[in-house]
Amino acid sequence: MADKNNEDGLREMTQEWEREYESSLRKRPERKERFENLSWIRVKPLYTPGDIEGLDYERDIGFPGKYPYTRGVYSTMYRVRPWTVRQVIGYGGGVESSQRFKFMEEHGQTGFSIVFDHPTNMGLDSDEEVAEGFVGREGTALDTIQDMRDLLEGVDMEKGGINIIAAHPAILAMVVAVAQERCIDLRNLSGTLQNYPIIGHTMGSCSDIYGGTNFFSKRFCIDIVEYCTRNLPRWNSVSVAVRNTREAGCTAVQEIAFGIAPALAVIKGCVERGINVDEVAPRISFFLNSHRDFFEEIAKFRAMRRLWARVLREELGTKDTRSWQMRFHCQTSGDAMTYQQPLVNIIRGTLYGLAAVLGGCQSLHINSADEGLSIPIEETAKLSLRTHQVILEESGAADMIDPLAGSYYVEWLTNKLEDEARSILNKINSMGDWWDPKVRQWVSREIADASYRFQREVESGERVIIGVNKYVEEIKYPFPIWREDKEFTEKQLARLNKVKEKRDVKRWEEAANNLRDACKNGVNILPPTIDAVKAYMTIGEITKIYMENS
C-alpha cells in the first residue's frame, strides 16, 4: 500500500477534488436527493485507494482458483469452459417440456433445468381436488416415473447435469430410477436438488409447514444428503435457492446471509448424523439472483464466494479445498421483469446476465422478455439464448477473469457486502440456526420489511422502473403471448390413470409397506422411495406415506 507521504498526498488531492465537486453542485445539484444501491448502502460519487485502505491482495482478493476465491473458483474460468447455458423449462407434462428442451438444445442450450407445477412441489397428484386449475401451468406436472421418462427422453444424463428446481425426495428417486434403467453408473450422474430448509415465502419449491407441505423435515433433508454422499458423488445434494428469497424482496446483503445460513444448518445436521463436513460441503451449491443494480450484483457474487470460503476454512476447519469453493447457478431476476414495455426486459436481461458473468457464475438462466407475464414463447426463449451467446462470443466480457478486480468501487463494495452479511450471520447464530422456527420467523419479517420499503419507494417514484412509474406508455405487446393447452389437464389425468391401471398391485403394496417401515423406523427414505417409484407409486401416494409415518 502507499506510504505515509503518498497517503497524505492522496488525502489532500481527494479533499481538493471534493471541494471542487461541492462547488459544482452549488451551480447544478445532483440529479437525485441521495444515491443508494438496492441494499440501501450509500453510493459516493467517487472511490479512491483511500476507500480500500488495508485491503491485502493475497488475503482478500487472490488469484482465480485460489483461496479465498474472490476472483472465481476455477483458475481458467470461461477461457476454457464457458458457463452452462441453463434456461429453465417447465410447462405441461414430461412430453411437452421435453419438446421445449429439445428446441432450446438445438439452438445452443447446454444444460437441463426443470421447474415443476405447484401440485408436484406440494407432493400432490394431478387428480387431487386441490390440484385443479394448477396442473402443468407453472411448471411440469409430474405424477409417476413415466412422466420422468418422458421428460428425460433424449437427455444425456451424464453430461451437463440435471438441475431440479424442487425439493421432493421422490423426484430425485425418479431421476435415479431412470438412470438405472439406462444402466448409467450412478457415480457419473450429475445434477442438483433444492434440498435445504426453505422458508415459507418460496412457495414454488417450498417444503415446510410455514407455507407448504410438511412431509419434508430435517431428517429427510439429511437422508438425501447421506444417500447422495454415499451413492451419487457428482450430485449436488444441497442447492440453496436463495434466488427465490431475493424474489420475495430481500436485499443483496440478505441474499448472501440467507443463502449461507441454511447451508451451514444442513452441514450441522450432517455432522450430527456422523457425516464428515468435507464429504458434504463440496456438493453444496447455490442458486442466486442477478438483480437491478449492476455493480452491487457483481460485488455480491465476489463477497459471497469469499465469505463462504472463510467460514468453511477458518470457522468450520474444513481441509478439502473443494469445501471452500462456492459454486452457483444464477437466474436473472423475474421480479424485475415488467408486464409494461416487455422489450425493455431484453435490456434488463442482458445487463443482469452480464453482471452474473462478470461475477463468475457457473451456470446461468437469462429471463425472457415475456416472463413478466407468462411462460416464454419459443422466439423469446431463443432470444435469451442469443443473449448468452452475444455476451460470450461477441462482447469480450468472458475473455478475462474477474475484469473488475482492483476497481476501487467494486473492491470497497465487496468488502461492505461481506461485512454486512457477516453481521446478519452473527445475528442468526445468536438466535440459533436455520432449523429453529424463531430464526426463520425473524428472517421472514426482515424480508417483508425490505420488500415493503422497496415497494414504497417505487410507488413514491424514488425508485424508477421504466414503463411502470416513469416513461409510461400504453401497453402494446409486440409478440404473441403464451397460451396454455386447455386440454392439457385431461391429457395428464389420462396418463396418470393409464399408469395406475397397468401397475402391479402386489409390487405396489410391497413397496408401500417398505417405505412405511423406513419412515417409522428411521431408515434412510431414499432407497425405499426409489423402489416405490419403480413400482409406479405416484408422488401423491408417496407423500401421504411420508406424512402419516414420520
Coordinates of C-alpha atoms in Angstrom, one line a residue:
M1 CA 0.0 0.0 0.0
A2 CA 1.0 3.7 -0.3
D3 CA 3.5 5.0 2.2
K4 CA 2.6 7.8 4.7
N5 CA 3.6 10.6 2.4
N6 CA 1.6 9.2 -0.6
E7 CA -1.4 8.7 1.7
D8 CA -1.2 12.3 2.8
G9 CA -0.9 13.4 -0.8
L10 CA -3.9 11.3 -1.8
R11 CA -5.9 12.6 1.1
E12 CA -5.1 16.2 0.1
M13 CA -5.9 15.6 -3.6
T14 CA -9.2 13.9 -2.6
Q15 CA -10.2 16.8 -0.4
E16 CA -9.3 19.3 -3.2
W17 CA -11.5 17.3 -5.6
E18 CA -14.3 17.1 -3.1
R19 CA -14.2 20.9 -2.7
E20 CA -14.5 21.3 -6.5
Y21 CA -17.3 18.8 -6.6
E22 CA -19.3 20.6 -3.9
S23 CA -18.7 23.9 -5.7
S24 CA -20.1 22.5 -8.9
L25 CA -23.2 21.2 -7.1
R26 CA -23.9 24.8 -5.9
K27 CA -24.4 25.7 -9.6
R28 CA -26.2 22.5 -10.6
P29 CA -27.4 19.9 -8.0
E30 CA -27.1 16.2 -8.3
R31 CA -30.0 14.5 -10.2
K32 CA -31.1 12.6 -7.1
E33 CA -31.5 13.5 -3.5
R34 CA -29.5 10.5 -2.5
F35 CA -27.7 7.7 -4.3
E36 CA -28.2 4.3 -2.7
N37 CA -28.0 0.7 -4.1
L38 CA -30.7 -1.9 -3.5
S39 CA -29.3 -2.7 -0.1
W40 CA -29.7 1.0 0.9
I41 CA -25.9 1.4 1.1
R42 CA -25.0 4.9 0.2
V43 CA -23.0 5.3 -3.0
K44 CA -20.4 8.1 -3.1
P45 CA -19.7 9.9 -6.4
L46 CA -16.1 8.7 -6.4
Y47 CA -14.0 5.9 -4.9
T48 CA -10.2 6.1 -4.5
P49 CA -7.4 4.0 -3.0
G50 CA -8.4 5.6 0.3
D51 CA -11.6 3.6 0.3
I52 CA -9.8 0.3 0.3
E53 CA -7.0 1.0 2.8
G54 CA -5.9 -2.2 4.4
L55 CA -7.0 -4.3 1.5
D56 CA -4.5 -7.1 1.1
Y57 CA -4.2 -8.7 -2.3
E58 CA -3.3 -12.2 -1.2
R59 CA -5.6 -12.3 1.8
D60 CA -8.7 -10.5 0.3
I61 CA -8.6 -10.9 -3.5
G62 CA -6.0 -13.5 -4.5
F63 CA -6.0 -15.4 -7.8
P64 CA -8.8 -17.3 -9.6
G65 CA -9.0 -20.8 -8.3
K66 CA -7.2 -19.9 -5.1
Y67 CA -8.4 -19.1 -1.6
P68 CA -10.4 -17.0 -0.8
Y69 CA -11.8 -17.4 -4.3
T70 CA -12.9 -13.8 -4.6
R71 CA -12.0 -13.9 -8.3
G72 CA -13.6 -17.2 -9.1
V73 CA -13.5 -20.9 -8.1
Y74 CA -11.5 -22.1 -11.1
S75 CA -8.1 -20.9 -12.3
T76 CA -9.2 -20.8 -16.0
M77 CA -12.8 -19.8 -15.8
Y78 CA -14.5 -19.0 -19.1
R79 CA -11.3 -19.0 -21.2
V80 CA -11.6 -22.8 -21.1
R81 CA -15.1 -23.7 -20.1
P82 CA -18.0 -21.2 -20.5
W83 CA -20.8 -21.1 -18.1
T84 CA -23.6 -23.6 -18.7
V85 CA -26.5 -22.1 -20.6
R86 CA -29.3 -23.5 -18.4
Q87 CA -32.6 -21.9 -19.3
V88 CA -35.4 -23.2 -17.0
I89 CA -38.1 -25.2 -18.7
G90 CA -41.4 -26.3 -17.3
Y91 CA -45.0 -26.5 -18.5
G92 CA -47.5 -29.2 -19.4
G93 CA -46.1 -32.6 -18.6
G94 CA -42.9 -34.5 -19.3
V95 CA -43.7 -34.8 -23.0
E96 CA -44.4 -31.1 -23.5
S97 CA -41.4 -29.9 -21.5
S98 CA -39.1 -32.4 -23.3
Q99 CA -40.2 -30.9 -26.6
R100 CA -39.2 -27.4 -25.5
F101 CA -35.8 -28.6 -24.1
K102 CA -35.0 -30.2 -27.5
F103 CA -35.9 -26.9 -29.2
M104 CA -33.6 -25.0 -26.9
E105 CA -30.8 -27.6 -27.2
E106 CA -30.9 -27.2 -31.0
H107 CA -30.3 -23.5 -30.6
G108 CA -27.5 -23.7 -28.1
Q109 CA -28.7 -24.6 -24.7
T110 CA -26.1 -26.7 -22.9
G111 CA -27.7 -27.6 -19.5
F112 CA -31.0 -29.1 -18.4
S113 CA -33.1 -27.2 -15.8
I114 CA -36.7 -28.1 -14.9
V115 CA -39.3 -26.5 -12.8
F116 CA -42.4 -28.3 -11.7
D117 CA -46.0 -27.2 -11.2
H118 CA -47.4 -26.3 -7.8
P119 CA -49.2 -29.7 -7.1
T120 CA -45.9 -31.5 -7.8
N121 CA -43.9 -29.3 -5.5
M122 CA -46.6 -29.8 -2.8
G123 CA -46.5 -33.6 -3.3
L124 CA -49.9 -33.8 -4.8
D125 CA -51.1 -35.9 -7.8
S126 CA -52.8 -34.2 -10.7
D127 CA -56.1 -35.8 -10.0
E128 CA -56.4 -34.5 -6.4
E129 CA -59.2 -31.9 -6.0
V130 CA -56.9 -29.2 -4.6
A131 CA -54.7 -29.5 -7.7
E132 CA -57.5 -28.4 -10.0
G133 CA -56.5 -25.3 -12.0
F134 CA -52.8 -25.7 -11.3
V135 CA -51.8 -28.8 -13.3
G136 CA -49.0 -28.1 -15.7
R137 CA -49.5 -24.3 -15.5
E138 CA -46.5 -23.0 -13.5
G139 CA -44.2 -25.9 -14.4
T140 CA -44.2 -29.5 -15.4
A141 CA -46.7 -31.9 -14.0
L142 CA -45.0 -35.0 -12.6
D143 CA -47.1 -37.8 -11.2
T144 CA -45.2 -41.0 -11.9
I145 CA -41.9 -42.3 -13.2
Q146 CA -43.4 -42.4 -16.6
D147 CA -43.6 -38.6 -16.6
M148 CA -39.9 -38.5 -15.7
R149 CA -39.0 -40.9 -18.5
D150 CA -40.9 -38.7 -20.9
L151 CA -39.2 -35.6 -19.5
L152 CA -35.7 -37.0 -19.8
E153 CA -36.2 -38.6 -23.2
G154 CA -33.1 -37.8 -25.3
V155 CA -31.3 -36.0 -22.3
D156 CA -27.7 -37.1 -21.8
M157 CA -27.9 -37.7 -18.0
E158 CA -24.1 -38.0 -17.7
K159 CA -23.4 -34.6 -19.4
G160 CA -24.2 -31.1 -18.2
G161 CA -26.1 -32.0 -15.1
I162 CA -29.8 -32.1 -14.3
N163 CA -31.0 -29.1 -12.4
I164 CA -34.1 -29.9 -10.4
I165 CA -35.9 -26.9 -9.1
A166 CA -37.8 -28.8 -6.4
A167 CA -37.2 -30.5 -3.1
H168 CA -39.4 -33.6 -3.1
P169 CA -37.3 -36.8 -2.5
A170 CA -39.5 -38.7 -4.9
I171 CA -38.3 -36.5 -7.8
L172 CA -34.7 -37.4 -7.1
A173 CA -35.8 -41.0 -6.7
M174 CA -37.3 -40.9 -10.2
V175 CA -34.1 -39.5 -11.7
V176 CA -32.1 -42.3 -10.1
A177 CA -34.6 -44.9 -11.2
V178 CA -34.5 -43.7 -14.8
A179 CA -30.7 -43.6 -14.7
Q180 CA -30.6 -47.2 -13.5
E181 CA -33.0 -48.2 -16.3
R182 CA -30.4 -46.8 -18.7
C183 CA -27.6 -48.7 -17.0
I184 CA -25.9 -45.4 -16.1
D185 CA -23.3 -45.7 -13.3
L186 CA -24.7 -43.6 -10.6
R187 CA -21.2 -42.3 -9.8
N188 CA -21.4 -40.5 -13.2
L189 CA -24.9 -39.0 -12.6
S190 CA -24.6 -35.2 -12.0
G191 CA -27.3 -32.7 -11.1
T192 CA -28.8 -30.6 -8.4
L193 CA -31.7 -30.9 -6.0
Q194 CA -33.1 -27.9 -3.9
N195 CA -32.7 -29.8 -0.7
Y196 CA -32.4 -27.4 2.2
P197 CA -34.6 -25.9 4.9
I198 CA -36.6 -23.4 2.9
I199 CA -38.7 -20.7 4.5
G200 CA -42.4 -20.3 3.7
H201 CA -42.4 -17.4 1.2
T202 CA -40.7 -19.5 -1.5
M203 CA -43.9 -21.4 -2.3
G204 CA -42.7 -22.5 -5.7
S205 CA -40.4 -25.1 -4.1
C206 CA -41.5 -24.8 -0.5
S207 CA -41.2 -27.7 1.7
D208 CA -42.2 -26.9 5.2
I209 CA -45.1 -26.1 7.4
Y210 CA -44.8 -22.4 7.0
G211 CA -46.1 -22.3 3.5
G212 CA -46.2 -25.7 2.0
T213 CA -46.3 -29.4 2.8
N214 CA -45.0 -30.8 6.0
F215 CA -43.6 -34.1 4.6
F216 CA -40.2 -32.5 4.4
S217 CA -38.1 -32.4 7.6
K218 CA -34.6 -32.1 8.8
R219 CA -34.4 -35.9 8.9
F220 CA -35.5 -36.2 5.2
C221 CA -33.0 -33.4 4.2
I222 CA -30.1 -35.2 5.8
D223 CA -31.3 -38.5 4.5
I224 CA -31.0 -37.1 1.0
V225 CA -27.5 -35.7 1.7
E226 CA -26.4 -39.0 3.2
Y227 CA -27.7 -41.1 0.3
C228 CA -26.1 -38.8 -2.3
T229 CA -22.8 -38.7 -0.4
R230 CA -22.6 -42.5 -0.5
N231 CA -24.1 -43.1 -3.9
L232 CA -24.0 -40.0 -6.2
P233 CA -20.6 -38.4 -5.7
R234 CA -21.2 -35.9 -8.6
W235 CA -24.7 -34.9 -7.5
N236 CA -25.2 -31.6 -5.6
S237 CA -27.3 -32.9 -2.7
V238 CA -27.9 -29.4 -1.5
S239 CA -28.8 -26.4 -3.7
V240 CA -29.7 -23.4 -1.7
A241 CA -32.2 -21.5 -3.8
V242 CA -31.8 -18.1 -2.2
R243 CA -32.6 -16.7 -5.6
N244 CA -36.3 -17.2 -4.8
T245 CA -35.8 -15.5 -1.4
R246 CA -34.5 -12.5 -3.3
E247 CA -37.6 -12.6 -5.5
A248 CA -39.6 -12.3 -2.3
G249 CA -38.0 -9.0 -1.6
C250 CA -34.8 -9.4 0.3
T251 CA -31.7 -7.3 -0.4
A252 CA -28.4 -8.4 -1.9
V253 CA -26.8 -8.4 1.6
Q254 CA -29.6 -10.5 2.9
E255 CA -29.3 -12.8 -0.1
I256 CA -25.7 -13.6 0.9
A257 CA -26.6 -14.3 4.6
F258 CA -29.9 -16.1 3.9
G259 CA -28.1 -18.3 1.5
I260 CA -25.1 -19.2 3.6
A261 CA -27.1 -19.7 6.9
P262 CA -29.3 -22.6 5.7
A263 CA -26.3 -24.3 4.1
L264 CA -24.5 -24.1 7.4
A265 CA -27.6 -25.6 9.1
V266 CA -27.5 -28.6 6.7
I267 CA -23.8 -29.1 7.4
K268 CA -24.5 -29.0 11.2
G269 CA -27.3 -31.6 10.7
C270 CA -24.9 -33.8 8.7
V271 CA -22.3 -33.6 11.4
E272 CA -24.9 -34.7 14.0
R273 CA -25.6 -37.7 11.7
G274 CA -21.9 -38.5 11.7
I275 CA -21.1 -37.3 8.2
N276 CA -17.8 -35.5 7.8
V277 CA -18.0 -31.9 6.7
D278 CA -15.6 -32.4 3.9
E279 CA -17.8 -35.1 2.5
V280 CA -20.8 -32.7 2.3
A281 CA -19.6 -29.2 1.7
P282 CA -18.1 -29.8 -1.8
R283 CA -21.5 -30.9 -3.0
I284 CA -23.4 -27.9 -1.7
S285 CA -24.2 -25.4 -4.5
F286 CA -26.2 -22.2 -4.6
F287 CA -28.9 -20.8 -6.8
L288 CA -28.5 -17.0 -6.8
N289 CA -30.3 -14.0 -8.3
S290 CA -28.9 -11.3 -10.6
H291 CA -31.0 -8.1 -10.0
R292 CA -31.2 -4.5 -10.9
D293 CA -28.0 -2.9 -9.5
F294 CA -25.2 -3.9 -11.8
F295 CA -22.2 -3.3 -9.6
E296 CA -23.9 -4.4 -6.4
E297 CA -24.6 -7.8 -8.0
I298 CA -21.1 -8.3 -9.2
A299 CA -19.8 -7.4 -5.8
K300 CA -22.4 -9.7 -4.2
F301 CA -21.1 -12.7 -6.1
R302 CA -17.5 -11.9 -5.1
A303 CA -18.4 -11.2 -1.5
M304 CA -20.5 -14.3 -1.0
R305 CA -17.8 -16.5 -2.5
R306 CA -15.2 -15.1 -0.2
L307 CA -17.4 -15.2 2.9
W308 CA -18.3 -18.9 2.2
A309 CA -14.6 -19.8 1.9
R310 CA -13.6 -18.0 5.1
V311 CA -16.4 -19.5 7.1
L312 CA -15.7 -23.1 5.8
R313 CA -12.0 -22.9 6.3
E314 CA -11.5 -20.6 9.3
E315 CA -14.6 -21.3 11.4
L316 CA -15.5 -24.9 10.5
G317 CA -11.9 -26.0 9.9
T318 CA -12.6 -27.9 6.7
K319 CA -9.5 -29.3 5.0
D320 CA -10.6 -30.1 1.5
T321 CA -10.2 -27.1 -0.8
R322 CA -13.4 -28.1 -2.7
S323 CA -15.3 -27.3 0.5
W324 CA -14.2 -23.7 0.3
Q325 CA -15.3 -23.2 -3.3
M326 CA -18.8 -21.7 -3.6
R327 CA -20.3 -22.7 -6.9
F328 CA -23.5 -21.2 -8.1
H329 CA -26.2 -21.2 -10.7
C330 CA -27.7 -17.8 -11.4
Q331 CA -31.1 -16.8 -12.8
T332 CA -31.7 -13.2 -13.6
S333 CA -34.5 -11.5 -11.7
G334 CA -38.0 -12.3 -12.7
D335 CA -39.3 -9.8 -10.1
A336 CA -37.6 -7.0 -12.1
M337 CA -39.3 -8.1 -15.4
T338 CA -42.2 -5.9 -16.2
Y339 CA -45.5 -6.5 -17.9
Q340 CA -45.3 -3.0 -19.3
Q341 CA -43.0 -2.4 -22.3
P342 CA -41.7 -6.0 -22.5
L343 CA -39.0 -5.2 -25.0
V344 CA -37.2 -3.3 -22.2
N345 CA -36.9 -6.7 -20.4
I346 CA -34.4 -7.7 -23.1
I347 CA -32.1 -4.9 -22.0
R348 CA -32.7 -5.8 -18.3
G349 CA -31.9 -9.5 -19.0
T350 CA -28.7 -8.5 -20.8
L351 CA -27.4 -6.3 -18.0
Y352 CA -28.4 -8.8 -15.3
G353 CA -26.8 -11.7 -17.3
L354 CA -23.6 -9.7 -17.9
A355 CA -23.4 -9.0 -14.1
A356 CA -23.6 -12.7 -13.4
V357 CA -20.9 -13.5 -15.9
L358 CA -18.6 -10.7 -14.5
G359 CA -19.4 -12.1 -11.1
G360 CA -18.2 -15.6 -12.1
C361 CA -21.3 -17.8 -12.2
Q362 CA -21.0 -21.5 -13.2
S363 CA -24.3 -21.6 -15.0
L364 CA -26.9 -19.1 -16.0
H365 CA -30.5 -18.5 -17.0
I366 CA -31.4 -15.1 -18.5
N367 CA -35.1 -14.4 -18.3
S368 CA -37.0 -13.8 -21.5
A369 CA -38.8 -10.6 -22.5
D370 CA -42.3 -12.0 -21.8
E371 CA -41.5 -13.5 -18.3
G372 CA -43.1 -10.5 -16.6
L373 CA -46.4 -12.0 -17.8
S374 CA -46.2 -15.6 -18.9
I375 CA -44.1 -18.7 -19.9
P376 CA -41.8 -17.6 -22.8
I377 CA -42.8 -18.4 -26.3
E378 CA -40.2 -20.1 -28.5
E379 CA -38.9 -16.9 -30.1
T380 CA -38.4 -15.0 -26.8
A381 CA -36.8 -18.1 -25.2
K382 CA -34.4 -18.4 -28.2
L383 CA -33.6 -14.7 -27.9
S384 CA -32.5 -15.3 -24.3
L385 CA -30.1 -18.0 -25.6
R386 CA -28.8 -15.5 -28.2
T387 CA -28.1 -13.0 -25.3
H388 CA -25.9 -15.6 -23.6
Q389 CA -24.1 -16.1 -26.9
V390 CA -23.6 -12.4 -27.6
I391 CA -22.1 -12.0 -24.1
L392 CA -19.8 -15.0 -24.6
E393 CA -18.9 -14.8 -28.3
E394 CA -19.0 -11.0 -29.1
S395 CA -18.7 -8.8 -26.1
G396 CA -15.2 -9.9 -24.9
A397 CA -16.6 -9.9 -21.3
A398 CA -15.8 -13.5 -20.8
D399 CA -12.2 -13.3 -22.2
M400 CA -10.6 -12.1 -19.0
I401 CA -11.2 -13.5 -15.5
D402 CA -12.8 -11.1 -12.9
P403 CA -12.0 -8.0 -15.0
L404 CA -13.4 -5.6 -12.4
A405 CA -11.0 -6.7 -9.7
G406 CA -9.0 -3.7 -8.5
S407 CA -11.8 -1.3 -9.1
Y408 CA -11.9 0.9 -6.0
Y409 CA -15.7 0.9 -6.0
V410 CA -16.1 -2.9 -6.6
E411 CA -13.5 -3.8 -4.0
W412 CA -15.0 -1.4 -1.5
L413 CA -18.5 -2.7 -2.2
T414 CA -17.3 -6.3 -2.0
N415 CA -15.9 -5.6 1.5
K416 CA -19.0 -3.8 2.5
L417 CA -21.4 -6.5 1.4
E418 CA -19.3 -9.2 3.1
D419 CA -19.1 -7.2 6.4
E420 CA -22.9 -6.6 6.5
A421 CA -23.7 -10.2 5.5
R422 CA -21.4 -11.5 8.3
S423 CA -23.3 -9.3 10.8
I424 CA -26.5 -10.9 9.8
L425 CA -25.0 -14.4 10.1
N426 CA -23.8 -13.4 13.6
K427 CA -27.3 -12.3 14.5
I428 CA -28.7 -15.6 13.3
N429 CA -26.1 -17.5 15.2
S430 CA -27.0 -15.6 18.4
M431 CA -30.6 -16.8 18.0
G432 CA -30.0 -20.4 17.0
D433 CA -29.7 -21.8 13.5
W434 CA -31.9 -22.1 10.4
W435 CA -33.8 -25.1 11.7
D436 CA -35.1 -23.0 14.6
P437 CA -38.6 -21.6 13.8
K438 CA -37.9 -18.4 15.6
V439 CA -34.9 -17.7 13.4
R440 CA -36.9 -18.3 10.2
Q441 CA -39.7 -16.1 11.5
W442 CA -37.2 -13.3 12.1
V443 CA -35.8 -13.9 8.6
S444 CA -39.3 -13.7 7.1
R445 CA -40.0 -10.4 8.9
E446 CA -36.7 -9.0 7.6
I447 CA -37.6 -9.9 4.1
A448 CA -41.1 -8.5 4.4
D449 CA -39.7 -5.2 5.8
A450 CA -37.2 -4.9 2.9
S451 CA -39.8 -5.7 0.3
Y452 CA -42.3 -3.2 1.8
R453 CA -39.6 -0.5 1.9
F454 CA -38.7 -1.0 -1.7
Q455 CA -42.3 -1.0 -2.9
R456 CA -43.0 2.2 -1.1
E457 CA -40.0 3.8 -2.9
V458 CA -41.3 2.6 -6.2
E459 CA -44.8 4.0 -5.5
S460 CA -43.4 7.3 -4.5
G461 CA -41.2 7.5 -7.6
E462 CA -38.0 7.5 -5.6
R463 CA -37.1 4.2 -7.3
V464 CA -37.6 4.4 -11.0
I465 CA -38.8 1.4 -13.0
I466 CA -39.0 2.2 -16.7
G467 CA -42.5 1.8 -18.1
V468 CA -44.0 1.4 -14.6
N469 CA -43.6 4.7 -12.8
K470 CA -41.7 6.7 -15.4
Y471 CA -41.8 6.9 -19.2
V472 CA -45.2 5.2 -19.1
E473 CA -46.8 4.2 -22.4
E474 CA -49.9 2.4 -23.5
I475 CA -49.3 -1.3 -23.2
K476 CA -48.8 -3.0 -26.6
Y477 CA -47.4 -6.5 -26.9
P478 CA -45.0 -6.9 -29.8
F479 CA -45.2 -10.7 -29.9
P480 CA -47.8 -13.4 -29.2
I481 CA -48.4 -14.3 -25.6
W482 CA -48.0 -17.9 -24.4
R483 CA -51.3 -19.7 -24.3
E484 CA -51.7 -22.9 -22.4
D485 CA -53.2 -26.0 -23.8
K486 CA -56.8 -26.0 -22.5
E487 CA -56.9 -29.8 -22.9
F488 CA -53.7 -30.5 -21.0
T489 CA -55.2 -31.4 -17.6
E490 CA -57.3 -34.1 -19.3
K491 CA -54.2 -35.4 -21.1
Q492 CA -52.3 -35.6 -17.8
L493 CA -55.1 -37.3 -16.0
A494 CA -55.3 -39.9 -18.8
R495 CA -51.6 -40.5 -18.5
L496 CA -51.9 -40.9 -14.7
N497 CA -54.9 -43.3 -15.0
K498 CA -53.1 -45.4 -17.6
V499 CA -50.2 -45.9 -15.2
K500 CA -52.4 -46.8 -12.3
E501 CA -54.4 -49.3 -14.3
K502 CA -51.3 -51.2 -15.6
R503 CA -49.2 -51.3 -12.4
D504 CA -48.6 -54.5 -10.4
V505 CA -50.7 -54.2 -7.3
K506 CA -48.7 -56.7 -5.3
R507 CA -45.4 -54.9 -6.1
W508 CA -47.0 -51.6 -5.3
E509 CA -48.2 -52.9 -1.9
E510 CA -44.8 -54.3 -1.1
A511 CA -43.1 -51.0 -1.9
A512 CA -45.6 -49.1 0.1
N513 CA -45.0 -51.3 3.1
N514 CA -41.2 -51.0 2.9
L515 CA -41.5 -47.2 2.6
R516 CA -43.9 -47.0 5.5
D517 CA -41.4 -49.1 7.6
A518 CA -38.5 -47.0 6.7
C519 CA -40.3 -43.8 7.7
K520 CA -41.4 -45.3 11.0
N521 CA -38.0 -46.9 11.9
G522 CA -35.6 -44.1 11.0
V523 CA -34.2 -45.9 7.9
N524 CA -32.9 -43.6 5.1
I525 CA -36.0 -43.0 3.0
L526 CA -34.2 -42.7 -0.4
P527 CA -33.7 -46.4 -1.2
P528 CA -37.4 -47.4 -0.4
T529 CA -38.6 -44.3 -2.3
I530 CA -36.6 -45.4 -5.4
D531 CA -38.2 -48.8 -5.1
A532 CA -41.6 -47.1 -4.7
V533 CA -41.3 -45.0 -7.9
K534 CA -40.2 -48.2 -9.8
A535 CA -43.4 -49.8 -8.6
Y536 CA -45.3 -46.9 -10.2
M537 CA -46.3 -45.3 -6.9
T538 CA -47.4 -41.8 -7.5
I539 CA -45.8 -38.7 -6.0
G540 CA -49.0 -38.1 -4.1
E541 CA -49.1 -41.6 -2.7
I542 CA -45.5 -41.4 -1.6
T543 CA -46.2 -38.0 0.1
K544 CA -49.1 -39.5 2.1
I545 CA -46.9 -42.2 3.4
Y546 CA -44.2 -39.7 4.4
M547 CA -46.8 -37.6 6.2
E548 CA -48.6 -40.4 8.0
N549 CA -45.5 -42.2 9.2
S550 CA -42.8 -39.6 10.0

